[in-house]
JSON list of C-alpha atoms in Angstrom, two decimals:
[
{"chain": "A", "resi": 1, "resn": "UNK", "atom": "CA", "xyz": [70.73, 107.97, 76.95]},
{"chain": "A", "resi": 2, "resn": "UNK", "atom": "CA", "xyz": [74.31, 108.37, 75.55]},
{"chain": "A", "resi": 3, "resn": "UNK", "atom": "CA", "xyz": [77.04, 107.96, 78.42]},
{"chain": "A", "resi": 4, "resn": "UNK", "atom": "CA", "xyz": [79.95, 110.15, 77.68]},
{"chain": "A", "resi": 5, "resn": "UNK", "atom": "CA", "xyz": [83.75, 109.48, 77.68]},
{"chain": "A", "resi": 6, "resn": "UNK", "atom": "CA", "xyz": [84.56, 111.65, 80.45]},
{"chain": "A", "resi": 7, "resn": "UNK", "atom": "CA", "xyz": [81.89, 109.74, 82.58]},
{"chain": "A", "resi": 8, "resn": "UNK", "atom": "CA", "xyz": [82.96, 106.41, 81.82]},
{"chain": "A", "resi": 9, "resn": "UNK", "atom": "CA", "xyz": [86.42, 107.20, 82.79]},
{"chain": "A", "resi": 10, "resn": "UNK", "atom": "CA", "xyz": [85.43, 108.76, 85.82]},
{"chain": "A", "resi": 11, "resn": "UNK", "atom": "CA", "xyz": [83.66, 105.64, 87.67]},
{"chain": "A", "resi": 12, "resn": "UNK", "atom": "CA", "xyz": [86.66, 103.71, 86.16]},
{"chain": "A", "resi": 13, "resn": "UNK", "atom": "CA", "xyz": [89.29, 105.72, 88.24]},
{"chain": "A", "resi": 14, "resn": "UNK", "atom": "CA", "xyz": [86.44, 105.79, 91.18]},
{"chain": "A", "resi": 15, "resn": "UNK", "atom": "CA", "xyz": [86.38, 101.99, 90.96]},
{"chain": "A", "resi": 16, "resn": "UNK", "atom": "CA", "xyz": [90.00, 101.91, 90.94]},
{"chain": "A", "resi": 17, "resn": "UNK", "atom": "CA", "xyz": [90.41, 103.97, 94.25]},
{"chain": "A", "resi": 18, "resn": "UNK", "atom": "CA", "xyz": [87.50, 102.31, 95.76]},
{"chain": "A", "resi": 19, "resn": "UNK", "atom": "CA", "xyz": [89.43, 98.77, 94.97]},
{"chain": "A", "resi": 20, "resn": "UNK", "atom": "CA", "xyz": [92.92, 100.34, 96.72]},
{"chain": "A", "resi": 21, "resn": "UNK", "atom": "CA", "xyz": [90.98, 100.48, 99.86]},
{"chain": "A", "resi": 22, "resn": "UNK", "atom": "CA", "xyz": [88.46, 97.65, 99.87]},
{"chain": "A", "resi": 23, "resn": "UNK", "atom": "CA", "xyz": [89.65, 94.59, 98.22]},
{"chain": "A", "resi": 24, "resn": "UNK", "atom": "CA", "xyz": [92.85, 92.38, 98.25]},
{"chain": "A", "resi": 25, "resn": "UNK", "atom": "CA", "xyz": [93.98, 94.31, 94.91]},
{"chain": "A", "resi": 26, "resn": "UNK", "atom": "CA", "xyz": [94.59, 96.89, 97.10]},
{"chain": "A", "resi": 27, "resn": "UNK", "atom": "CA", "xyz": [96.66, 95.10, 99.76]},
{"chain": "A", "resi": 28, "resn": "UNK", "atom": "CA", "xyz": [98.62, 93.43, 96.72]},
{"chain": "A", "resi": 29, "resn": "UNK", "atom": "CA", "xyz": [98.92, 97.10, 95.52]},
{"chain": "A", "resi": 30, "resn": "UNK", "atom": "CA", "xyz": [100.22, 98.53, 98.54]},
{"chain": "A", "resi": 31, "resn": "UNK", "atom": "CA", "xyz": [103.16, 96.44, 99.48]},
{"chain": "A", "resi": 32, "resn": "UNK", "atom": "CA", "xyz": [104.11, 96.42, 95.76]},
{"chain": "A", "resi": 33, "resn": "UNK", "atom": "CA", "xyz": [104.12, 100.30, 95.99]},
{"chain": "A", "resi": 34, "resn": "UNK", "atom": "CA", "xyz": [106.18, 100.14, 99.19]},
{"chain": "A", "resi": 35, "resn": "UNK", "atom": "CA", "xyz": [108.80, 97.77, 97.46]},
{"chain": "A", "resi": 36, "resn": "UNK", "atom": "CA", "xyz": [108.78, 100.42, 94.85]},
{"chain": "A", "resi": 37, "resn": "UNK", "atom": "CA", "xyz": [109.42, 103.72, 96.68]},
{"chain": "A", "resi": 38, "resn": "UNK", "atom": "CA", "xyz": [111.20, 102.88, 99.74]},
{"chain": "A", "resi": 39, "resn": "UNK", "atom": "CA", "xyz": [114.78, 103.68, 100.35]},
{"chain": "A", "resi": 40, "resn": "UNK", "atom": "CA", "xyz": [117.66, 101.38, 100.23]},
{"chain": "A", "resi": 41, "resn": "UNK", "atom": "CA", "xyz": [119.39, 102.01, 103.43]},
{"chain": "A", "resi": 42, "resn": "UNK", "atom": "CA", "xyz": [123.02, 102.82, 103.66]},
{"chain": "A", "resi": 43, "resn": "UNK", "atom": "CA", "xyz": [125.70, 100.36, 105.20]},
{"chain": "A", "resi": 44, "resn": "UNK", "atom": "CA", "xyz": [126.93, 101.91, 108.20]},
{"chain": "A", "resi": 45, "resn": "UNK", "atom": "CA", "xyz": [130.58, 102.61, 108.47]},
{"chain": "A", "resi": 46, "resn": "UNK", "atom": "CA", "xyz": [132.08, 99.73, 110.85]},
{"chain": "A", "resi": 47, "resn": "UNK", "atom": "CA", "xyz": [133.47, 102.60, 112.91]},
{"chain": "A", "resi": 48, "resn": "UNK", "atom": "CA", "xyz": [130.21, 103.81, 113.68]},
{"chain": "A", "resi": 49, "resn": "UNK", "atom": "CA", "xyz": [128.18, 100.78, 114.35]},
{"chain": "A", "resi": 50, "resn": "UNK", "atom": "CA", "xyz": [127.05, 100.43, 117.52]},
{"chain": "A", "resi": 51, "resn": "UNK", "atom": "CA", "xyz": [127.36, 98.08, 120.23]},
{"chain": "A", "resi": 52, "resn": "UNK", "atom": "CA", "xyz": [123.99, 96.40, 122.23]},
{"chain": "A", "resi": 53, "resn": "UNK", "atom": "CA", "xyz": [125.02, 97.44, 126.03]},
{"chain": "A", "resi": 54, "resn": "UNK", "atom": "CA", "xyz": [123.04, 94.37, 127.38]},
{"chain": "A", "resi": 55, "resn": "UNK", "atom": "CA", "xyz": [122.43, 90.92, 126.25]},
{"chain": "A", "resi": 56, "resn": "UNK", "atom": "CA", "xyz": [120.09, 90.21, 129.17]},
{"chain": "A", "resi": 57, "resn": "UNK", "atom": "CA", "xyz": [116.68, 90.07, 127.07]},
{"chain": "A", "resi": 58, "resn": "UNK", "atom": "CA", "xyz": [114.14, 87.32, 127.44]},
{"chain": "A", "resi": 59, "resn": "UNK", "atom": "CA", "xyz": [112.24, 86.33, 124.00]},
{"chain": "A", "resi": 60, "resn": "UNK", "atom": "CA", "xyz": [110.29, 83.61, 122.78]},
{"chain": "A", "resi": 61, "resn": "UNK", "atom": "CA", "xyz": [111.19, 81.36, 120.35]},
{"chain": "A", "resi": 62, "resn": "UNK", "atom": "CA", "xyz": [108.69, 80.19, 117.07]},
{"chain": "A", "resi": 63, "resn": "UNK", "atom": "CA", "xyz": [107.96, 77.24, 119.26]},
{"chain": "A", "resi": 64, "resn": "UNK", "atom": "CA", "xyz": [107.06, 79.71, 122.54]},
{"chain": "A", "resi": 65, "resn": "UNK", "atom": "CA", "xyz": [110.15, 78.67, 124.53]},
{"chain": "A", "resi": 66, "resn": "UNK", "atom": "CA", "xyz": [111.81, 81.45, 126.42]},
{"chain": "A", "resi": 67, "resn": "UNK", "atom": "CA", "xyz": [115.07, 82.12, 125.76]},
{"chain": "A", "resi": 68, "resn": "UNK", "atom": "CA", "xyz": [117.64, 84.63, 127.07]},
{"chain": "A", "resi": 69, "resn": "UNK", "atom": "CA", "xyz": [119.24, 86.85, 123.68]},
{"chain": "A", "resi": 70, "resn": "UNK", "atom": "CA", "xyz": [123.02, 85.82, 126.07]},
{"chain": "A", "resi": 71, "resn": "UNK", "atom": "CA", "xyz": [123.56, 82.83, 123.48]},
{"chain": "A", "resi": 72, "resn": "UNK", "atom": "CA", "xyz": [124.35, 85.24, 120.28]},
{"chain": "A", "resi": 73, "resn": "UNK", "atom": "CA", "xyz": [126.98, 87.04, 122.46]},
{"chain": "A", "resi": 74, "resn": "UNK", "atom": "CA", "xyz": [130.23, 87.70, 120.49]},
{"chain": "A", "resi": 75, "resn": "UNK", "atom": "CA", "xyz": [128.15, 86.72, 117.26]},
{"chain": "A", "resi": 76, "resn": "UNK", "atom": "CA", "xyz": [127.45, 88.47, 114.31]},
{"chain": "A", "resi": 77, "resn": "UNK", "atom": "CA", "xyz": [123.14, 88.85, 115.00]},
{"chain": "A", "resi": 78, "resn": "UNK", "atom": "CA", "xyz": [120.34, 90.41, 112.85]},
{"chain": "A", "resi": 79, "resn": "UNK", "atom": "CA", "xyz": [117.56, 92.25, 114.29]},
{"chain": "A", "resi": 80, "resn": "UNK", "atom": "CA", "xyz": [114.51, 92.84, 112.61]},
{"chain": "A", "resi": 81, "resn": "UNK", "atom": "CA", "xyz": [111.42, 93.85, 114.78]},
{"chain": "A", "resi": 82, "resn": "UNK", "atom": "CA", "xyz": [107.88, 93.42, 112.46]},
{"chain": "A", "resi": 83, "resn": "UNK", "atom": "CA", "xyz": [104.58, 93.35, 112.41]},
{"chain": "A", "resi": 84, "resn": "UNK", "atom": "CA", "xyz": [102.36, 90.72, 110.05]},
{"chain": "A", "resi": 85, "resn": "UNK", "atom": "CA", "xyz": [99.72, 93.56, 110.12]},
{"chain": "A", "resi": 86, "resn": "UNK", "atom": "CA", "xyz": [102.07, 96.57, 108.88]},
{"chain": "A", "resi": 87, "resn": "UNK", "atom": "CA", "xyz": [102.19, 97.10, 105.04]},
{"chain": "A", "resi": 88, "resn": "UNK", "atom": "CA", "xyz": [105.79, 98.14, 105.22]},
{"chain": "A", "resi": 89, "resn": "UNK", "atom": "CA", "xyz": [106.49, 95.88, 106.97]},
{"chain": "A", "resi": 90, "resn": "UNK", "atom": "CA", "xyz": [105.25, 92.94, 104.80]},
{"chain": "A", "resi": 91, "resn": "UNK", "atom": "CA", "xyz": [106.62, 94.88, 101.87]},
{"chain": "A", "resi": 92, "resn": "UNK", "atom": "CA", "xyz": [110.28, 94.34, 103.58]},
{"chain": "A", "resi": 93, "resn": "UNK", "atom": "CA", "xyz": [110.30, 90.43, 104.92]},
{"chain": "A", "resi": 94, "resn": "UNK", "atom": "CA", "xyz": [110.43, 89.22, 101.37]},
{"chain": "A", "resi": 95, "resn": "UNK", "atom": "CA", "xyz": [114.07, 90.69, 101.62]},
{"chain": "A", "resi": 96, "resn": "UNK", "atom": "CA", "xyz": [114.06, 89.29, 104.26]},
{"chain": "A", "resi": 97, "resn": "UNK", "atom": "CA", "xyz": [113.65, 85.79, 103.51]},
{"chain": "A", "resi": 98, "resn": "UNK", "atom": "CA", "xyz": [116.29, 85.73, 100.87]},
{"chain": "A", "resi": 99, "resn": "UNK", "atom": "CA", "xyz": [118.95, 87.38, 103.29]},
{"chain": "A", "resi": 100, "resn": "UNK", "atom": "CA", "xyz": [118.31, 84.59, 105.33]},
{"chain": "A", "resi": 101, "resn": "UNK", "atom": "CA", "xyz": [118.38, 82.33, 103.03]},
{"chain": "A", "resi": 102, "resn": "UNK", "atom": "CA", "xyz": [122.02, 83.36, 102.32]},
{"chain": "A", "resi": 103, "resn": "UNK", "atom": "CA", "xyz": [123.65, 84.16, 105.76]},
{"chain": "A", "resi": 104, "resn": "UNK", "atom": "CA", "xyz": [121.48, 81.28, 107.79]},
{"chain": "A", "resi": 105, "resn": "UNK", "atom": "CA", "xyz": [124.28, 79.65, 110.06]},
{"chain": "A", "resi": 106, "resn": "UNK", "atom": "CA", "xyz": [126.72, 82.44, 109.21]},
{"chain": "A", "resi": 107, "resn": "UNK", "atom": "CA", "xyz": [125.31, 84.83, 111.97]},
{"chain": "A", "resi": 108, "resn": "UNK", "atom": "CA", "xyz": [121.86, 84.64, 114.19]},
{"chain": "A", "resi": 109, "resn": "UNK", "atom": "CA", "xyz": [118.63, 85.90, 112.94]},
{"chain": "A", "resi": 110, "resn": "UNK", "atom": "CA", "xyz": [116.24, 87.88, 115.30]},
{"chain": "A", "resi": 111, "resn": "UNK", "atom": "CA", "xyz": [113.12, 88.62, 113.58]},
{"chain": "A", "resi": 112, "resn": "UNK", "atom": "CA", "xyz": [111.11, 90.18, 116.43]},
{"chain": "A", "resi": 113, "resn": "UNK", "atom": "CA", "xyz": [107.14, 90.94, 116.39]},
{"chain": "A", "resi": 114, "resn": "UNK", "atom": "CA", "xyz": [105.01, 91.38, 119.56]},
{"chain": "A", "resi": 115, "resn": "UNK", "atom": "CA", "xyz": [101.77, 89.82, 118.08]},
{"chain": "A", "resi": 116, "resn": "UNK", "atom": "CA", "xyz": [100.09, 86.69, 119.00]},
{"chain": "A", "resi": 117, "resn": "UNK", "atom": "CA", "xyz": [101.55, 83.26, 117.85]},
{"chain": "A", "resi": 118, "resn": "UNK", "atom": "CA", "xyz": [98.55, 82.23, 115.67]},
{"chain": "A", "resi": 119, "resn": "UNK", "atom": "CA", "xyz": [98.22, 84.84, 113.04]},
{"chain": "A", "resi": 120, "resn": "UNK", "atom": "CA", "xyz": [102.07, 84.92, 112.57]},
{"chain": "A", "resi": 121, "resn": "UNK", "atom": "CA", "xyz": [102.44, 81.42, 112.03]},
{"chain": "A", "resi": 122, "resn": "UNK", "atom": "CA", "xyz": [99.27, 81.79, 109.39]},
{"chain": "A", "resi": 123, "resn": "UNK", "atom": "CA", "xyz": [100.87, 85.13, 107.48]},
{"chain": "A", "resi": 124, "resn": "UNK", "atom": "CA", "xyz": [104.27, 82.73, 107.64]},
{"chain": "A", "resi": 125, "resn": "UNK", "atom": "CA", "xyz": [102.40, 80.04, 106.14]},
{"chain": "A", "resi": 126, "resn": "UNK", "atom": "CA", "xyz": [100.29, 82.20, 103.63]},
{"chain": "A", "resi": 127, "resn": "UNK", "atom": "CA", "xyz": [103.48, 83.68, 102.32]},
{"chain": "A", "resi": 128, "resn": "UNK", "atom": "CA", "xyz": [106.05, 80.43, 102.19]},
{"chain": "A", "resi": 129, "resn": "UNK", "atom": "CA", "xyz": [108.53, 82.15, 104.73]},
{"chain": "A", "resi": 130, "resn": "UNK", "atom": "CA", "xyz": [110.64, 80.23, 106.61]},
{"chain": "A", "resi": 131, "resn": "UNK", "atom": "CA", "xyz": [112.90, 82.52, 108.34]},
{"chain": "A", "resi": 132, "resn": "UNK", "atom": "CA", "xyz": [112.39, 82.01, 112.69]},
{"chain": "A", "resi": 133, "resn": "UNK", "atom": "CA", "xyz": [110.16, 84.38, 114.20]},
{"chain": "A", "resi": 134, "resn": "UNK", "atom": "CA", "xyz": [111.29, 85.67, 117.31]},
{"chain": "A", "resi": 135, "resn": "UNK", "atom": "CA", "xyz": [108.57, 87.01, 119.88]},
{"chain": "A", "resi": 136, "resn": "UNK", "atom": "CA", "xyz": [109.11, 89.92, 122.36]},
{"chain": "A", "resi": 137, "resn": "UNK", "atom": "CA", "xyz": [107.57, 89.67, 126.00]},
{"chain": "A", "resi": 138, "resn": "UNK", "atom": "CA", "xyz": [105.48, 92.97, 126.45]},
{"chain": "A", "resi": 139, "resn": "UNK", "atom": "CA", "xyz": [106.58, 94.85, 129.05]},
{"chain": "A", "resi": 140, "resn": "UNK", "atom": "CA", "xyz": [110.54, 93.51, 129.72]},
{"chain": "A", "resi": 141, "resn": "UNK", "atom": "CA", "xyz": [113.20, 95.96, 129.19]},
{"chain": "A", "resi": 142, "resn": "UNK", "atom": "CA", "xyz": [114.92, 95.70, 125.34]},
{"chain": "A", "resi": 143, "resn": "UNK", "atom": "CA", "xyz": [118.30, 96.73, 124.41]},
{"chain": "A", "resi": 144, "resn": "UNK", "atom": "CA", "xyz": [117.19, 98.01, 121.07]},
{"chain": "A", "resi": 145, "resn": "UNK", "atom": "CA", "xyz": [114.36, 100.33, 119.95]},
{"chain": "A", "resi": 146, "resn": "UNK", "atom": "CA", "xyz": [112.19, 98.51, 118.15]},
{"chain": "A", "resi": 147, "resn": "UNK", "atom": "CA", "xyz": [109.04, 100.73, 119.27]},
{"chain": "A", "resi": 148, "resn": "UNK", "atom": "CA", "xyz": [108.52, 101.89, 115.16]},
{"chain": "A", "resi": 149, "resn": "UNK", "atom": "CA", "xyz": [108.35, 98.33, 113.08]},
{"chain": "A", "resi": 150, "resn": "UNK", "atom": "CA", "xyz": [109.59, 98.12, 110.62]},
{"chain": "A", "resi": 151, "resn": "UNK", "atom": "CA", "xyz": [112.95, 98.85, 111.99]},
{"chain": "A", "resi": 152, "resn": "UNK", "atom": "CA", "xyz": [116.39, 96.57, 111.45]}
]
C-alpha cells in the first residue's frame, strides 16, 4: 500500500492542530502568537489622562496583608489587573516584568489578579517573575475597571 503525498501532509497539519489544542506546544504557541499580533497601545495625551476619584480600596499584598491603595496617593502608580490562567494575559506580564524592572522605586506597581494565592505564586515561580502581585478582595467596590484582564 503506497501512502500518497497529499495524505501524509494531511495528518501532518491534523497533528499540528491537534498539538495547538492538546499539548504544552500549544500553550507555548499561543502566548507567542499573542506577543506577535497584539497592539502596542498608544500613550495617552497628559491632558487626557484621567484621575482615580477614590483611593479608598482594600487589597492584599503578595504576603496576604491587607492594605488600603491611600499610601500611593500623590504618586505616580501602575495598574495592571491579570489573570495567571488568561493567555493574553501571560503573553503581556513578560513586559511586564522588564517595566518593572526599570521604574521599581520610581512609581508604585499594582499588579492586580483575583485568583487564589497558591497557583499565582507557582505561575510566578514557573516563569522567574518577580514583580509584587497585588490581590483584589471579591466583592469591595474598585476605583478602576478591571472587570476584562488583561487591562492596564
Amino acid at each position: 500500500m503506497k501512502i500518497r503525498k497529499k495524505t501524509v501532509l494531511n495528518i501532518a497539519v491534523m497533528a499540528l492542530i491537534l498539538s495547538f489544542f492538546v499539548t504544552p506546544l500549544g500553550d507555548y504557541s499561543k502566548v507567542l502568537l499573542n506577543k506577535w499580533f497584539s497592539f502596542s497601545p498608544e500613550v495617552t495625551k497628559e491632558v487626557n489622562r484621567g484621575q482615580i476619584g477614590s483611593y479608598d480600596w482594600k487589597l492584599k499584598d503578595e504576603n496576604w496583608d491587607f492594605f488600603n491603595f491611600n499610601r500611593s496617593k500623590g504618586r505616580v502608580v501602575f495598574i495592571n489587573f491579570w489573570r495567571s490562567w488568561n493567555i493574553q494575559s501571560v503573553a503581556e506580564v513578560a513586559s511586564i516584568q522588564k517595566f518593572y524592572d526599570a521604574y521599581k522605586g520610581k512609581i508604585d506597581f499594582y499588579i492586580i489578579t483575583n485568583e487564589e494565592r497558591e497557583p499565582v505564586e507557582k505561575f510566578m515561580a514557573n516563569h522567574g517573575f518577580t514583580f509584587p502581585v497585588t490581590y483584589s478582595i471579591v466583592g469591595d467596590p474598585m476605583p478602576v475597571d478591571g472587570s476584562k484582564p488583561p487591562c492596564s
